[in-house]
Amino acid sequence: ALSNGSSVPVPTPEESKKVAALASPPGRRTTSSKLLGSPEPMSSPPGLECTVPLPLSSPLGNTARASPNGSPQPTASPSALCKGSPQPGAPQSSGVAHVLASLANFSEESRAGIVRAGGLTTLVQLLREGAPDVRAQAVSAVFNLLQGSTDNQAAWVEAGGIVALVGLPWAATSATEVRSSIARILGMLTKASRASATAVAEAGGSAVLIRLAQDSDPVARSHAIFALRSLALCSGACKAAVVRDGGISCLVRLLQHGGDEIRGYAAGLLSTLVDGNAQNQAAVVAEGGVTPLVNLAAFGSPDSSRRAASVL
């Protein structure tokens, strides 16, 4: 009852059902929507075409297919995305990068479809010329495509992907997850084969990894150090590139200021760099690396202590 004594009319059950149906968002009608003639939600038919959710702002998100629970699921196929790559500065490039990243994380079939459709070339273009947010999405797509696939890793090298990845402006890597993904991608490639490791070194990848080894993110740091070790183990030329780009001074700083785990990783890489190389051994001494190595050998964890002792 209202304060003036009048009463509010109560809707009938039938009227309540109609109001609830009208209030339900599109694609999520309640069973009462049958009264208004709304279509039943339909499930996606089985097949190789991948269905991924897209943001409402995506230029590709206006073609929707209902999922089994009735919510709209915008769809895109790899061939449609990669055929006629968008201009990197165009608004739709952000949508393409987002969808490729989603598809690459969706299934093995969708990853294969991206590669068959020329998606690697599209991603190289987006890395080279895209806006920072586009490049971040492209890095995510590359990581998902390369992880666990030696074929895709080799194809990425062949497509010029290492040069594009190493050449990213640092402003495009401001997000922590982007930097850690770059370190992990380069780590995959340095371990994949001698050829891909050499390509990383020739593209200037050791300098990028040394910078990532000093990153504030521990994940990026550890993956960068492991990638540098794989690079140094590849060949004498790759080892020389790590030293030339400042690897020894970087590692000594980590020994002086890092936590136990990072100091252990740094000592392991130093062990690789100084093994059988008197010049690199002298460089460690000149950089002041002996004292932190002695401290780590004496007081570090068993693994860290063992690695430090191997350098000494």
Coordinates of C-alpha atoms in Angstrom, one line a residue, residues 56-256:
L56 CA 31.3 -6.6 -28.5
S57 CA 33.6 -3.9 -29.9
S58 CA 35.3 -6.4 -32.3
P59 CA 34.6 -5.6 -35.9
L60 CA 34.3 -9.4 -36.4
G61 CA 31.9 -9.8 -33.5
N62 CA 28.7 -9.0 -35.4
T63 CA 28.2 -12.5 -36.8
A64 CA 27.0 -14.7 -33.9
R65 CA 26.2 -18.3 -33.5
A66 CA 24.3 -19.5 -30.4
S67 CA 26.1 -21.8 -28.1
P68 CA 24.3 -24.8 -26.4
N69 CA 23.5 -22.7 -23.4
G70 CA 21.8 -20.0 -25.5
S71 CA 24.5 -17.3 -25.2
P72 CA 25.7 -15.8 -28.5
Q73 CA 29.1 -17.0 -29.6
P74 CA 30.6 -14.9 -32.5
T75 CA 32.5 -17.0 -35.0
A76 CA 35.5 -16.5 -37.3
S77 CA 37.5 -18.9 -39.4
P78 CA 41.3 -18.7 -39.8
S79 CA 41.0 -18.3 -43.6
A80 CA 38.6 -15.4 -43.3
L81 CA 40.9 -13.6 -40.9
C82 CA 44.1 -14.2 -42.7
K83 CA 42.9 -13.7 -46.3
G84 CA 43.7 -10.1 -47.2
S85 CA 45.5 -9.0 -44.1
P86 CA 44.1 -5.7 -42.7
Q87 CA 46.2 -2.6 -42.7
P88 CA 48.0 -2.6 -39.3
G89 CA 46.8 0.9 -38.5
A90 CA 43.2 0.1 -39.3
P91 CA 40.7 -0.5 -36.5
Q92 CA 40.0 -4.0 -37.6
S93 CA 43.6 -5.1 -37.1
S94 CA 43.0 -5.1 -33.3
G95 CA 40.0 -7.5 -33.9
V96 CA 42.0 -9.8 -36.1
A97 CA 44.9 -10.0 -33.6
H98 CA 42.4 -10.7 -30.8
V99 CA 40.6 -13.5 -32.7
L100 CA 43.9 -15.1 -33.9
A101 CA 45.1 -15.1 -30.2
S102 CA 41.8 -16.7 -29.2
L103 CA 41.8 -19.3 -32.0
A104 CA 45.4 -20.2 -31.3
N105 CA 44.5 -21.0 -27.7
F106 CA 41.3 -22.9 -28.8
S107 CA 42.4 -26.3 -30.1
E108 CA 45.1 -28.0 -32.2
E109 CA 42.8 -28.0 -35.2
S110 CA 42.3 -24.2 -35.0
R111 CA 46.1 -23.7 -34.7
A112 CA 46.7 -25.9 -37.8
G113 CA 44.0 -23.9 -39.6
I114 CA 45.7 -20.6 -38.8
V115 CA 49.0 -21.8 -40.2
R116 CA 47.4 -23.3 -43.3
A117 CA 45.6 -20.0 -43.9
G118 CA 48.8 -17.9 -43.8
G119 CA 48.3 -16.7 -40.3
L120 CA 52.0 -16.6 -39.5
T121 CA 52.6 -14.0 -42.2
T122 CA 49.6 -12.0 -40.9
L123 CA 51.1 -12.1 -37.4
V124 CA 54.5 -11.0 -38.6
Q125 CA 52.9 -8.0 -40.3
L126 CA 51.0 -7.1 -37.1
L127 CA 54.1 -7.4 -35.0
R128 CA 56.0 -5.1 -37.3
E129 CA 53.4 -2.4 -37.9
G130 CA 50.6 -2.8 -35.4
A131 CA 49.6 -0.5 -32.5
P132 CA 50.9 -1.6 -29.1
D133 CA 47.7 -3.4 -28.2
V134 CA 47.6 -5.2 -31.5
R135 CA 51.2 -6.3 -31.0
A136 CA 50.4 -7.6 -27.6
Q137 CA 47.6 -9.8 -28.9
A138 CA 49.9 -11.0 -31.8
V139 CA 52.6 -12.0 -29.3
S140 CA 49.9 -14.1 -27.4
A141 CA 48.9 -15.7 -30.7
V142 CA 52.5 -16.6 -31.6
F143 CA 53.1 -18.1 -28.2
N144 CA 50.1 -20.4 -28.5
L145 CA 50.9 -21.4 -32.0
L146 CA 54.5 -22.2 -31.3
Q147 CA 54.2 -24.0 -28.0
G148 CA 54.8 -27.7 -28.4
S149 CA 55.0 -27.6 -32.2
T150 CA 58.4 -27.9 -33.9
D151 CA 56.8 -27.6 -37.3
N152 CA 55.2 -24.2 -36.4
Q153 CA 58.4 -23.1 -34.8
A154 CA 60.3 -23.8 -38.0
A155 CA 57.6 -22.1 -40.1
W156 CA 57.8 -19.0 -37.8
V157 CA 61.6 -18.8 -38.4
E158 CA 61.0 -19.2 -42.2
A159 CA 58.3 -16.4 -42.2
G160 CA 60.7 -13.9 -40.6
G161 CA 59.0 -14.0 -37.3
I162 CA 62.2 -13.8 -35.2
V163 CA 63.2 -10.5 -36.7
A164 CA 59.7 -9.1 -36.1
L165 CA 59.6 -10.3 -32.5
V166 CA 63.1 -9.1 -31.6
G167 CA 62.4 -5.8 -33.3
L168 CA 59.4 -4.9 -31.2
P169 CA 59.6 -1.4 -29.8
W170 CA 59.9 -1.6 -26.0
A171 CA 56.7 0.4 -25.6
A172 CA 54.8 -2.5 -27.1
T173 CA 56.1 -4.8 -24.3
S174 CA 54.9 -2.7 -21.3
A175 CA 52.6 -5.5 -20.1
T176 CA 54.3 -8.1 -17.9
E177 CA 52.6 -11.0 -19.7
V178 CA 53.9 -9.8 -23.1
R179 CA 57.5 -9.6 -21.9
S180 CA 57.3 -13.1 -20.3
S181 CA 55.7 -14.5 -23.5
I182 CA 58.5 -13.0 -25.6
A183 CA 61.1 -14.6 -23.3
R184 CA 59.3 -18.0 -23.5
I185 CA 59.0 -17.8 -27.3
L186 CA 62.7 -17.0 -27.7
G187 CA 63.4 -19.9 -25.3
M188 CA 61.4 -22.3 -27.4
L189 CA 63.3 -21.2 -30.5
T190 CA 66.8 -21.4 -29.0
K191 CA 66.1 -25.0 -27.9
A192 CA 64.3 -26.1 -31.1
S193 CA 67.3 -26.4 -33.3
R194 CA 70.7 -25.1 -34.0
A195 CA 69.3 -23.2 -37.1
S196 CA 66.6 -21.4 -35.1
A197 CA 69.0 -20.6 -32.3
T198 CA 71.5 -19.1 -34.8
A199 CA 68.6 -17.1 -36.3
V200 CA 67.8 -15.7 -32.8
A201 CA 71.4 -14.6 -32.3
E202 CA 71.8 -13.1 -35.8
A203 CA 68.6 -11.1 -35.2
G204 CA 69.9 -9.6 -32.0
G205 CA 67.9 -11.8 -29.8
S206 CA 70.6 -12.1 -27.2
A207 CA 70.4 -8.4 -26.4
V208 CA 66.6 -8.6 -25.9
L209 CA 67.0 -11.7 -23.7
I210 CA 69.7 -9.9 -21.6
R211 CA 67.3 -7.0 -21.1
L212 CA 64.5 -9.5 -20.1
A213 CA 66.9 -11.2 -17.7
Q214 CA 66.9 -8.0 -15.7
D215 CA 63.1 -7.6 -15.8
S216 CA 61.1 -6.9 -12.7
D217 CA 58.9 -9.9 -13.5
P218 CA 60.5 -13.1 -12.1
V219 CA 58.9 -15.3 -14.9
A220 CA 60.4 -13.2 -17.6
R221 CA 63.8 -13.2 -15.8
S222 CA 64.0 -17.0 -15.4
H223 CA 62.8 -17.8 -18.9
A224 CA 65.3 -15.2 -20.4
I225 CA 68.2 -16.8 -18.5
F226 CA 67.3 -20.3 -19.7
A227 CA 66.9 -19.0 -23.2
L228 CA 70.4 -17.4 -23.0
R229 CA 71.9 -20.7 -21.7
S230 CA 70.3 -22.6 -24.7
L231 CA 71.7 -19.9 -27.0
A232 CA 75.2 -20.2 -25.5
L233 CA 75.2 -24.0 -25.7
C234 CA 74.3 -23.8 -29.4
S235 CA 77.6 -22.7 -30.8
G236 CA 80.7 -20.6 -30.1
A237 CA 79.3 -17.8 -32.2
C238 CA 76.1 -17.7 -30.2
K239 CA 78.0 -17.8 -26.9
A240 CA 80.2 -14.9 -28.2
A241 CA 77.0 -12.9 -29.0
V242 CA 75.7 -13.3 -25.4
V243 CA 79.0 -12.1 -24.0
R244 CA 79.3 -9.3 -26.6
D245 CA 75.8 -8.0 -25.7
G246 CA 76.7 -7.6 -22.0
G247 CA 75.8 -11.0 -20.7
I248 CA 78.5 -11.4 -18.1
S249 CA 78.0 -8.0 -16.5
C250 CA 74.2 -8.6 -16.4
L251 CA 74.7 -12.0 -14.7
V252 CA 77.2 -10.6 -12.1
R253 CA 74.6 -8.0 -11.2
L254 CA 72.0 -10.7 -10.7
L255 CA 74.4 -12.6 -8.5
Q256 CA 74.9 -9.5 -6.4

